[in-house]
């Protein structure tokens, strides 16, 4: 038997619903969505790719927390370009056009001894699940949380819950030491205190500075690379990072690499490639 | 019988000068009258050779006869018995190397324009705005999962759903279609056509889940718990680079990235669509395949004043289809043959400014049968550019092999399959398309899909 039907518009299948989106600091948002399949598989250090609406870019965002039982994923994002602005306009009950994850290799979690985690911007949320997992594996966990000022810091209580010590750094000195976390870490190491491993998540420049601080001390330093990414599934080759002279792809080989082996000049110039377009695209 | 016209009925197309300013499809397709005239060129051979050349074994003289008799509905139905995606294949198959090369008319004259006729029927049906669902076998109660909604995966889905199996497809990206959507540009294959063909699959009962990266969100073993068989059609993976100095300068793209930005993410509509692309004035694309042609022609449409193909051999050795090369030439693409990039040079802000090439000459044939390019010493030259695109191929997608240790892979990370059935080393798991063969064509992926669909059907029906 043959049935004749009329053609219909293609619908996008399974959209993810936002349960909560709150601005936790100026231009910094925490967002929780219902994504049970992703929540079941998420591991520390992984990321998701989000397209807030049909017109937006594919935006990679680090997973900050999850609840496998409730089926939820929480992430922190910085409202910085057209696509993240769009995301910041969405509220509980709204649907996200596309939400894919978990992506990337998870952070290596085992007993290292004393581990220092450095978080800045969205990375404060990024280090939280890593700290939690490392603590559970029997490490001494020290978190370094940094911002320009006290009011830009967030999740202080959550970090304190999962670490042995949280050290704050603010550029204006409103909380913790005046300056940056890498300054604080340098003092800490110069004082002869022992750190076995350093993990940094946040802006490229911060991760670079941390790597430079730990280099003379020979401490294994893992950074979470955040290059421009398109598909995020090992197809397009946009997210290349040069590690030890060899081209690697952050989406499938990373995002975690050894900070002392990264060609920072390349990553920093590649991240700046679309600054002009960022401004144009915000003119709508 | 009237004398056969020596030439194919020409297909009208957008003039080169106009089309480089838009993203619309280049050829318009045949009118009813043109299609009938062309169909009458077919000799209706008793022992047709053309079918042997078709990877999916379409009854070519059969559907052409229906066109000649103006029975378009019957023609479409016959075509779709073997090929569920005729609108796509009619446009992107290399017919000149497959069915048309075997056409008897083609011995003395130009062969019958089989591809154009296939496209005509598919477009006719779409314009009618009603599509017939072919009959389906009784439900077998078996469940099959397909990973990747590209040409291989959707072919397997179409064949298996018709045989009465329940079929689910998982796609990593936010839209189905694979390379048909992220890779092949709108002006060569309008995306609306791809989506309509996929919509047809959904009407047949196939369920599609986008945004699902198998290997990450679900493992193959988890799929095998839920389904009776799995097909892997995960397609292309990481692009190859030249591995020359300066390749990570800003403004240098892989073909995959350039095309994904332009097509999937619609960067040609920037800033309405927010994904940017560098609109170079002088763009060099390295490579000589269809993908290189697509990149060079996309660059023109994005406003390039000079779009240059840099290829290390000569025109005869170029792997791109003649039709693609011809379209590119008409549009004013500049070809620098016998030129092999040795380095990219940038400015102080690390933006690419020049590509430095080694001048080559042709030597003895290599293992591919093509004459090997040999460098001429001290004959390097530089071409000023502001965008470079590397279109020299890619490896198979790494995600499944890297997350499924018990699946056997080859030297290039390709999944090893039995060519007769599509079976992999892992029981219940089949594969086909670029992930098994490395970068190839849409129709080869569909052919592999056909084989795997038969293999999966046999496996399901004999499994106790």
XYZ file of C-alpha atoms in Angstrom:
748
model
C 0.000 0.000 0.000
C 1.243 3.465 -0.823
C 0.490 6.502 1.275
C 0.897 10.041 -0.046
C 1.853 12.785 2.375
C 2.667 16.451 2.144
C 6.121 17.663 2.978
C 6.553 19.363 6.293
C 9.211 21.581 7.737
C 12.088 19.808 9.427
C 11.890 20.155 13.195
C 14.902 20.119 15.456
C 14.539 17.090 17.681
C 15.363 17.230 21.362
C 15.815 20.628 22.879
C 17.116 21.046 26.394
C 15.139 23.030 28.958
C 16.634 25.622 31.272
C 15.736 25.047 34.928
C 17.513 28.095 36.282
C 19.711 30.902 35.030
C 21.048 33.439 37.508
C 23.565 36.218 37.224
C 25.993 35.410 40.036
C 28.362 38.306 39.354
C 28.247 41.098 36.790
C 28.110 39.367 33.381
C 28.782 35.970 34.961
C 25.861 33.544 34.839
C 25.184 30.160 36.357
C 22.800 28.050 34.348
C 21.256 24.673 35.164
C 19.561 22.611 32.480
C 17.767 19.315 32.313
C 19.973 16.949 30.289
C 19.794 13.483 31.870
C 21.941 11.644 29.291
C 24.737 14.189 29.602
C 24.477 14.271 33.410
C 24.831 10.489 33.577
C 28.170 10.639 31.745
C 29.720 13.953 32.791
C 33.182 13.832 34.369
C 35.395 16.597 35.808
C 37.025 18.751 33.141
C 34.603 17.989 30.314
C 32.625 20.542 28.357
C 29.412 20.968 26.394
C 28.696 22.831 23.167
C 25.713 25.129 23.292
C 23.870 26.978 20.519
C 21.416 29.290 22.282
C 19.270 29.947 19.210
C 19.250 29.185 15.487
C 21.516 32.139 14.645
C 24.144 31.663 17.350
C 27.586 30.105 17.218
C 28.453 26.681 18.568
C 29.856 27.762 21.938
C 32.032 25.425 24.045
C 31.399 25.809 27.802
C 33.061 23.945 30.694
C 30.768 21.824 32.871
C 30.804 23.162 36.436
C 28.502 20.726 38.209
C 25.989 17.960 37.573
C 23.510 15.723 39.326
C 23.195 12.321 37.694
C 20.122 11.418 39.773
C 18.203 14.598 38.978
C 19.560 14.607 35.433
C 20.877 18.155 35.526
C 23.979 19.947 34.257
C 25.212 23.279 35.623
C 27.643 25.538 33.812
C 29.077 29.000 34.323
C 29.370 31.354 31.378
C 30.673 34.810 30.770
C 28.361 37.115 28.822
C 30.939 38.269 26.305
C 29.781 37.920 22.679
C 26.575 37.729 20.656
C 25.905 34.060 21.400
C 26.520 34.239 25.160
C 24.389 37.400 25.283
C 21.602 35.406 23.687
C 22.114 32.656 26.270
C 21.923 35.245 29.043
C 18.504 36.316 27.742
C 17.073 32.833 28.288
C 15.280 31.989 31.525
C 13.858 28.999 33.324
C 11.392 27.153 31.107
C 13.117 28.345 27.914
C 14.589 25.829 25.483
C 18.175 25.827 24.255
C 18.377 25.299 20.485
C 21.226 22.807 20.723
C 23.082 21.283 23.668
C 25.738 18.617 23.117
C 27.990 16.799 25.539
C 29.841 15.673 27.412
C 32.834 16.420 25.200
C 36.590 16.281 25.631
C 38.724 13.967 27.698
C 38.062 14.137 31.432
C 40.671 15.527 33.802
C 43.022 12.884 35.196
C 41.901 12.177 38.747
C 44.084 10.154 41.126
C 46.129 10.652 44.254
C 48.916 13.120 43.427
C 49.525 14.501 46.942
C 48.968 18.245 47.111
C 47.108 19.700 44.156
C 46.642 23.412 43.543
C 43.748 24.487 41.358
C 43.625 27.962 39.876
C 40.310 29.360 38.663
C 39.467 32.687 37.082
C 36.305 33.932 35.286
C 34.239 30.910 34.249
C 37.108 28.729 35.490
C 36.147 29.250 39.143
C 33.148 27.089 38.298
C 35.403 24.914 36.148
C 37.761 23.945 38.976
C 34.913 23.125 41.372
C 34.119 19.553 40.171
C 37.842 18.864 39.702
C 38.558 19.934 43.291
C 35.687 17.781 44.529
C 36.952 14.695 42.693
C 40.592 15.225 43.711
C 39.608 15.691 47.334
C 37.616 12.474 47.202
C 40.683 10.684 45.810
C 42.639 11.649 48.922
C 44.557 14.693 47.728
C 45.236 17.825 49.700
C 43.382 20.402 47.628
C 44.222 24.106 47.564
C 42.055 26.353 45.412
C 43.266 29.713 44.115
C 40.292 31.841 43.101
C 40.928 35.176 41.401
C 39.012 38.192 40.085
C 39.436 41.912 39.646
C 37.398 42.588 42.779
C 35.594 40.761 45.575
C 32.150 41.255 43.992
C 33.287 39.314 40.899
C 34.155 36.188 42.858
C 31.523 33.489 43.241
C 31.055 29.976 44.609
C 33.402 30.742 47.524
C 31.361 28.528 49.861
C 31.186 25.692 47.337
C 34.960 25.754 46.808
C 35.585 25.887 50.556
C 33.379 22.829 50.993
C 35.531 20.656 48.700
C 39.044 21.901 49.458
C 41.456 22.094 52.324
C 42.184 25.749 51.657
C 40.847 28.468 49.362
C 43.170 31.404 48.631
C 41.649 34.503 47.078
C 43.354 37.107 44.923
C 41.770 40.359 43.785
C 43.395 43.056 41.684
C 41.987 45.771 43.951
C 42.791 43.888 47.123
C 39.157 43.753 48.294
C 39.524 40.095 49.255
C 42.604 37.947 49.809
C 45.926 39.082 48.425
C 46.146 42.174 46.201
C 47.162 40.972 42.743
C 46.785 37.732 40.859
C 46.698 34.089 41.870
C 49.940 33.432 40.033
C 51.657 36.059 42.234
C 50.226 34.342 45.277
C 51.332 30.940 44.031
C 54.852 32.187 43.349
C 55.110 33.479 46.949
C 53.681 30.210 48.212
C 56.244 28.142 46.319
C 59.125 30.457 47.174
C 58.216 29.986 50.828
C 59.176 26.357 50.277
C 55.679 24.905 50.464
C 55.108 21.795 48.410
C 52.697 21.429 45.508
C 52.738 18.221 43.443
C 50.443 19.292 40.651
C 48.827 22.472 39.391
C 45.616 22.700 37.368
C 44.487 26.007 35.873
C 41.149 26.785 34.222
C 40.219 30.248 33.008
C 41.388 32.877 30.546
C 44.366 32.057 28.350
C 46.604 34.725 29.817
C 46.004 33.516 33.371
C 46.831 29.924 32.400
C 49.979 31.132 30.666
C 51.118 33.117 33.714
C 50.482 30.185 36.039
C 52.491 27.888 33.745
C 55.375 30.366 33.751
C 55.320 30.525 37.571
C 55.466 26.751 38.006
C 57.989 26.109 35.216
C 61.149 26.852 37.281
C 59.793 24.654 40.074
C 59.228 21.765 37.662
C 55.659 21.180 38.833
C 53.339 19.309 36.451
C 50.886 21.968 35.318
C 47.697 21.104 33.489
C 45.810 23.808 31.639
C 42.359 23.585 30.103
C 42.676 24.991 26.601
C 39.843 27.070 25.212
C 40.635 27.768 21.547
C 38.036 28.713 18.956
C 36.052 25.549 18.267
C 33.324 24.770 15.734
C 32.011 21.210 15.695
C 33.852 19.995 18.816
C 33.712 16.368 17.656
C 37.056 15.924 15.888
C 36.044 17.036 12.421
C 36.858 20.661 11.618
C 40.375 21.196 12.965
C 39.742 24.763 14.175
C 40.826 24.116 17.777
C 44.434 23.321 17.049
C 46.931 23.800 19.820
C 50.657 23.312 19.360
C 51.993 21.098 22.146
C 55.672 20.186 22.159
C 55.891 21.263 18.512
C 53.065 18.979 17.481
C 49.573 20.075 16.370
C 46.863 18.733 18.708
C 43.112 19.280 18.678
C 41.582 20.547 21.913
C 38.180 18.936 21.279
C 39.341 15.318 21.074
C 42.981 15.313 22.272
C 42.234 17.792 25.071
C 41.092 20.134 26.402
C 43.768 19.435 29.029
C 47.417 19.789 28.087
C 50.692 20.313 29.884
C 51.099 24.048 30.271
C 54.888 23.934 29.946
C 54.670 22.390 26.487
C 52.123 24.754 24.915
C 53.067 27.297 22.263
C 51.300 30.217 23.956
C 51.979 32.784 21.207
C 49.998 30.721 18.720
C 47.059 30.071 21.026
C 46.805 33.715 22.028
C 46.898 35.052 18.483
C 44.417 32.429 17.278
C 41.984 33.329 20.038
C 42.051 36.956 18.900
C 41.273 36.130 15.258
C 37.644 37.241 15.325
C 37.685 40.291 17.613
C 36.329 42.612 14.910
C 33.582 40.191 13.940
C 32.605 39.834 17.607
C 31.822 43.543 17.673
C 29.961 43.511 14.346
C 27.866 40.502 15.331
C 26.652 42.281 18.446
C 25.175 45.089 16.371
C 22.466 42.553 15.445
C 13.922 5.737 -35.334
C 15.131 9.310 -35.476
C 18.843 9.922 -35.400
C 20.203 10.373 -31.861
C 21.408 13.845 -31.019
C 25.186 13.589 -30.564
C 25.188 15.810 -27.533
C 23.471 15.797 -24.141
C 20.539 18.174 -23.875
C 22.206 21.156 -22.199
C 21.107 22.169 -18.714
C 20.485 25.883 -18.266
C 22.443 27.486 -15.442
C 23.099 30.817 -13.775
C 25.681 32.835 -15.742
C 29.090 32.749 -14.033
C 29.212 36.539 -13.536
C 25.923 36.580 -11.676
C 26.233 33.411 -9.679
C 29.502 34.344 -7.986
C 27.530 37.073 -6.228
C 24.971 34.726 -4.721
C 24.707 31.385 -2.951
C 21.905 29.989 -5.141
C 22.228 26.730 -6.993
C 24.184 26.977 -10.261
C 22.271 24.677 -12.702
C 18.499 25.090 -13.003
C 17.611 21.504 -13.953
C 15.649 20.257 -16.955
C 12.145 21.353 -17.911
C 9.630 18.581 -18.670
C 10.295 18.994 -22.388
C 14.077 18.935 -22.021
C 13.884 15.831 -19.847
C 11.717 14.002 -22.367
C 14.043 14.931 -25.252
C 17.042 13.702 -23.298
C 15.248 10.503 -22.206
C 14.586 9.709 -25.851
C 18.339 9.525 -26.445
C 18.446 6.314 -24.372
C 18.695 3.178 -26.542
C 16.912 1.005 -23.944
C 19.649 -1.606 -24.291
C 18.573 -5.216 -23.677
C 21.726 -5.727 -21.662
C 22.287 -2.310 -20.097
C 25.867 -1.580 -19.064
C 24.977 1.601 -17.166
C 23.464 -0.369 -14.255
C 26.810 -2.119 -13.693
C 28.387 1.279 -13.172
C 25.914 2.341 -10.501
C 27.009 1.597 -6.909
C 23.349 1.327 -5.864
C 22.164 -0.624 -8.969
C 19.384 1.698 -10.105
C 17.265 0.412 -13.035
C 18.486 3.266 -15.198
C 16.858 2.386 -18.575
C 13.648 1.675 -16.651
C 13.264 5.106 -15.107
C 14.433 6.814 -18.291
C 11.729 4.994 -20.273
C 9.097 6.341 -17.889
C 10.389 9.879 -18.446
C 10.249 9.426 -22.220
C 6.637 8.302 -21.803
C 5.945 11.278 -19.526
C 5.096 8.890 -16.653
C 7.042 10.818 -14.037
C 5.320 9.317 -10.994
C 6.120 5.775 -12.130
C 9.679 6.900 -12.884
C 10.226 8.296 -9.388
C 8.872 5.189 -7.724
C 11.158 2.935 -9.758
C 14.159 5.161 -9.011
C 13.417 5.149 -5.297
C 13.272 1.384 -5.123
C 17.062 1.504 -5.214
C 17.962 5.054 -4.296
C 16.187 6.854 -1.512
C 18.082 10.113 -2.131
C 17.815 10.815 -5.857
C 17.752 14.617 -5.567
C 21.139 14.450 -3.873
C 22.736 11.789 -6.084
C 21.502 13.432 -9.265
C 23.543 16.450 -8.211
C 26.690 15.148 -6.569
C 27.418 11.674 -8.002
C 30.374 11.474 -10.402
C 28.171 9.962 -13.135
C 30.882 10.473 -15.745
C 32.968 7.790 -13.980
C 30.075 5.482 -13.073
C 26.899 4.983 -15.105
C 27.503 7.436 -17.941
C 30.969 6.097 -18.773
C 29.369 2.725 -19.594
C 26.524 4.165 -21.701
C 26.459 2.686 -25.230
C 25.384 6.039 -26.694
C 28.572 7.403 -25.230
C 30.795 5.294 -27.472
C 30.277 7.558 -30.463
C 28.486 10.529 -28.915
C 27.981 12.094 -25.545
C 26.368 9.573 -23.184
C 22.792 9.959 -21.984
C 22.659 12.550 -19.192
C 21.630 9.995 -16.562
C 22.473 12.215 -13.595
C 20.454 15.141 -14.918
C 17.466 12.867 -15.561
C 17.690 11.433 -12.059
C 17.749 14.944 -10.653
C 14.808 15.904 -12.869
C 12.575 13.182 -11.443
C 13.472 13.951 -7.833
C 12.882 17.671 -8.345
C 9.629 16.991 -10.159
C 8.349 15.034 -7.182
C 9.422 17.709 -4.711
C 7.752 20.445 -6.764
C 4.560 18.413 -6.727
C 4.844 18.826 -2.945
C 3.717 15.324 -2.316
C 5.951 12.349 -1.894
C 4.871 8.758 -1.923
C 5.969 6.508 0.876
C 7.067 3.206 -0.568
C 5.540 0.060 0.952
C 7.149 -1.310 4.125
C 7.539 -4.965 5.126
C 5.804 -6.305 8.213
C 7.583 -5.382 11.462
C 10.407 -7.763 12.344
C 10.577 -6.567 15.938
C 14.313 -5.868 15.492
C 15.901 -2.566 16.494
C 18.842 -1.019 14.705
C 20.814 2.068 15.716
C 22.730 4.202 13.259
C 25.511 6.524 14.347
C 25.830 9.514 12.023
C 23.108 10.987 9.799
C 25.335 11.422 6.735
C 24.998 9.731 3.328
C 26.001 6.245 4.594
C 23.786 6.351 7.674
C 20.658 7.630 5.963
C 21.010 5.018 3.217
C 21.193 2.224 5.804
C 18.231 3.738 7.633
C 16.124 3.909 4.476
C 16.812 0.326 3.450
C 16.320 -1.177 6.906
C 13.144 0.700 7.768
C 11.633 -0.581 4.550
C 12.533 -4.141 5.520
C 10.430 -3.753 8.651
C 13.127 -2.982 11.249
C 12.845 -0.206 13.795
C 15.548 2.390 13.136
C 16.976 5.165 15.315
C 19.694 7.563 14.133
C 22.045 9.478 16.432
C 23.713 12.559 14.937
C 26.519 14.497 16.630
C 25.777 17.877 15.056
C 22.633 19.969 15.487
C 21.418 19.188 11.987
C 21.265 15.889 10.110
C 22.910 15.306 6.736
C 26.597 15.060 7.593
C 28.835 16.257 4.768
C 25.769 17.049 2.657
C 25.022 19.839 5.120
C 28.341 20.900 6.658
C 30.526 20.309 3.609
C 28.873 20.619 0.230
C 27.934 24.265 -0.377
C 24.399 25.537 -0.864
C 25.130 26.543 -4.481
C 25.924 22.924 -5.335
C 23.354 21.181 -3.130
C 20.611 23.314 -1.572
C 20.144 22.323 2.075
C 16.343 22.381 1.751
C 16.675 19.374 -0.556
C 18.697 17.427 2.003
C 16.250 18.223 4.791
C 13.316 17.151 2.668
C 14.969 13.821 1.894
C 15.603 13.325 5.625
C 12.054 14.349 6.428
C 10.984 11.569 4.099
C 12.910 9.078 6.255
C 11.110 10.365 9.334
C 7.798 9.829 7.588
C 8.917 6.260 7.006
C 9.219 5.890 10.789
C 12.923 6.525 11.382
C 13.618 8.402 14.626
C 16.381 11.016 14.562
C 18.248 12.319 17.614
C 20.577 15.254 16.973
C 23.224 16.635 19.395
C 24.237 13.092 20.365
C 27.932 12.280 20.249
C 28.112 8.515 20.476
C 31.229 7.378 22.263
C 30.745 10.229 24.728
C 27.077 10.375 25.729
C 26.575 6.651 25.101
C 29.119 3.928 24.426
C 28.801 1.374 21.657
C 28.333 -1.333 24.296
C 25.419 0.596 25.786
C 23.864 0.844 22.333
C 24.292 -2.896 21.841
C 22.312 -3.487 25.039
C 19.409 -1.504 23.642
C 19.580 -2.478 19.978
C 20.029 -5.648 17.960
C 22.620 -4.121 15.623
C 24.657 -0.932 15.254
C 25.846 0.833 12.110
C 28.717 3.322 12.338
C 28.713 6.015 9.682
C 30.604 8.662 11.587
C 32.349 10.006 8.515
C 35.257 12.347 8.227
C 37.584 13.156 11.028
C 40.407 15.511 11.642
C 41.733 17.313 8.592
C 45.205 16.702 7.305
C 47.533 19.644 7.262
C 50.614 20.189 5.117
C 52.859 20.338 8.180
C 54.774 23.301 6.850
C 55.910 26.363 8.827
C 53.274 29.028 9.453
C 50.298 26.735 9.102
C 48.779 27.886 12.392
C 48.784 31.563 11.406
C 45.445 33.338 11.600
C 43.559 33.217 8.324
C 44.538 29.616 7.590
C 41.669 27.173 7.649
C 41.231 23.499 7.038
C 38.652 22.885 4.312
C 36.423 21.264 6.939
C 36.488 24.361 9.123
C 36.017 26.800 6.235
C 33.092 24.885 4.768
C 31.502 24.150 8.155
C 31.561 27.847 8.997
C 30.152 28.801 5.618
C 27.556 26.030 5.216
C 26.424 24.497 8.501
C 26.844 27.708 10.480
C 25.755 29.968 7.572
C 28.649 32.405 7.930
C 27.801 33.708 4.454
C 24.823 35.341 6.175
C 27.003 36.942 8.892
C 26.174 39.010 10.952
C 22.563 37.770 10.954
C 24.056 34.358 11.692
C 26.723 34.914 14.318
C 29.494 32.571 13.177
C 32.211 34.662 11.510
C 34.453 33.753 8.591
C 37.396 35.708 7.243
C 36.319 37.249 3.945
C 39.663 37.233 2.203
C 40.419 39.338 -0.866
C 43.099 36.914 -2.016
C 42.375 33.338 -1.081
C 44.585 30.338 -1.845
C 43.078 26.855 -1.589
C 45.588 24.013 -1.505
C 44.399 20.778 -3.126
C 42.826 19.489 -6.323
C 39.702 17.598 -5.283
C 36.006 18.460 -5.219
C 36.397 19.865 -1.727
C 39.095 22.263 -2.943
C 36.776 23.442 -5.745
C 33.984 23.965 -3.205
C 36.283 26.061 -1.009
C 37.625 28.183 -3.866
C 34.118 28.851 -5.215
C 32.809 29.642 -1.714
C 35.638 32.151 -1.280
C 34.528 33.952 -4.467
C 30.995 34.206 -3.156
C 32.341 35.606 0.110
C 33.906 38.455 -1.852
C 37.370 37.277 -2.865
C 38.900 39.249 -5.746
C 41.305 36.442 -6.469
C 40.536 32.851 -5.560
C 43.476 30.635 -6.376
C 43.780 26.853 -6.428
C 47.302 25.731 -5.581
C 47.897 22.165 -6.739
C 51.154 20.248 -6.832
C 50.423 18.248 -9.992
C 48.871 19.354 -13.304
C 45.257 19.662 -14.451
C 45.118 16.083 -15.789
C 45.942 14.619 -12.374
C 43.339 16.665 -10.484
C 40.913 14.320 -8.699
C 37.975 16.777 -8.867
C 35.088 16.061 -11.207
C 35.354 17.658 -14.643
C 32.087 19.459 -14.071
C 33.422 21.030 -10.873
C 36.680 22.114 -12.510
C 34.721 23.497 -15.435
C 32.400 25.496 -13.155
C 35.390 26.786 -11.230
C 37.142 27.894 -14.427
C 34.013 29.638 -15.695
C 33.793 31.544 -12.435
C 37.331 32.819 -12.779
C 39.158 30.642 -10.257
C 42.891 30.918 -10.911
C 44.790 27.611 -11.101
C 48.419 27.462 -10.032
C 49.459 23.997 -11.106
C 52.729 22.269 -10.206
C 52.958 24.396 -7.082
C 53.536 22.889 -3.673
C 53.302 25.088 -0.563
C 56.496 25.068 1.491
C 55.576 27.707 4.069
C 53.113 30.407 5.021
C 54.470 33.807 6.014
C 52.628 36.179 8.335
C 52.754 39.707 9.717
C 53.624 40.706 13.255
C 50.070 39.992 14.410
C 50.369 36.461 13.051
C 47.968 36.949 10.156
C 48.892 35.129 6.968
C 50.303 37.370 4.209
C 51.963 35.024 1.729
C 52.163 31.421 0.724
C 55.569 30.275 -0.443
C 55.460 27.547 -3.073
C 57.964 25.161 -4.554
C 57.765 24.939 -8.346
C 57.256 21.309 -9.381
C 57.559 19.295 -12.569
C 56.019 15.932 -13.382
C 58.185 12.840 -13.029
C 57.481 9.102 -13.307
C 54.037 7.718 -12.359
C 53.657 6.745 -8.673
C 51.605 3.910 -7.124
C 48.355 5.864 -7.798
C 49.198 5.798 -11.512
C 49.508 9.570 -11.608
C 52.771 11.231 -12.519
C 54.672 12.125 -9.396
C 55.437 15.821 -8.833
C 59.163 16.513 -8.402
C 60.490 19.805 -6.987
C 62.558 22.115 -9.203
C 65.450 23.462 -7.098
C 65.735 27.210 -6.467
C 62.403 27.974 -8.095
C 60.362 28.931 -5.017
C 57.902 31.770 -5.434
C 55.441 33.582 -3.178
C 51.781 34.457 -3.662
C 50.294 37.259 -1.530
C 47.177 35.994 0.273
C 45.008 36.897 3.249
C 43.249 33.536 3.584
C 44.671 30.052 3.053
C 42.570 26.893 2.955
C 44.091 23.428 3.270
C 41.967 20.945 1.309
C 44.178 17.872 1.143
C 41.852 15.398 2.839
C 41.164 14.102 6.302
C 41.433 11.024 8.451
C 38.361 9.046 9.571
C 36.558 10.366 12.651
C 38.505 9.310 15.794
C 35.702 9.381 18.381
C 34.333 5.849 18.059
C 37.679 4.032 17.698
C 39.140 6.004 20.631
C 36.210 5.179 22.916
C 35.668 1.590 21.703
C 38.964 -0.246 22.249
C 37.689 -3.598 20.965
C 36.960 -2.374 17.444
C 39.722 -3.103 14.949
C 41.140 -0.151 13.054
C 43.604 0.244 10.193
C 46.687 2.319 9.623
C 44.779 5.610 9.244
C 42.413 5.003 12.154
C 39.757 3.729 9.756
C 37.378 1.066 11.051
C 38.089 -2.242 9.292
C 35.034 -3.802 7.662
C 34.205 -6.856 5.588
C 33.592 -5.459 2.079
C 30.769 -7.973 1.475
C 28.712 -7.195 4.595
C 30.080 -4.095 6.313
C 30.795 -6.186 9.456
C 33.435 -4.884 11.855
C 35.515 -6.953 14.288
C 32.925 -6.290 17.005
C 29.859 -8.555 16.870
C 26.662 -6.762 15.927
C 28.556 -3.667 14.789
C 28.726 -2.656 11.119
C 30.358 0.366 9.498
C 30.645 2.137 6.173
C 31.459 5.412 4.449
C 34.427 7.668 5.192
C 34.984 6.175 8.670
C 35.807 2.851 6.982
C 37.378 3.966 3.701
C 38.863 7.364 4.474
C 37.683 10.418 2.564
C 35.706 9.382 -0.529
C 32.490 10.410 -2.292
C 28.870 10.649 -1.244
C 27.783 7.874 -3.597
C 30.518 5.511 -2.387
C 29.317 6.086 1.158
C 25.779 5.353 0.001
C 26.983 2.219 -1.793
C 28.684 1.097 1.428
C 25.416 1.835 3.212
C 23.527 -0.412 0.784
C 25.982 -3.272 1.406
C 25.859 -2.807 5.174
C 22.041 -2.679 5.146
C 22.003 -6.091 3.442
C 24.622 -7.365 5.890
C 22.651 -6.099 8.874
C 19.384 -7.550 7.555
C 20.966 -10.996 7.101
C 22.534 -10.770 10.535
C 19.223 -9.799 12.193
C 17.178 -12.459 10.437
C 19.639 -15.272 11.165
C 20.301 -14.236 14.739
C 18.510 -16.463 17.208
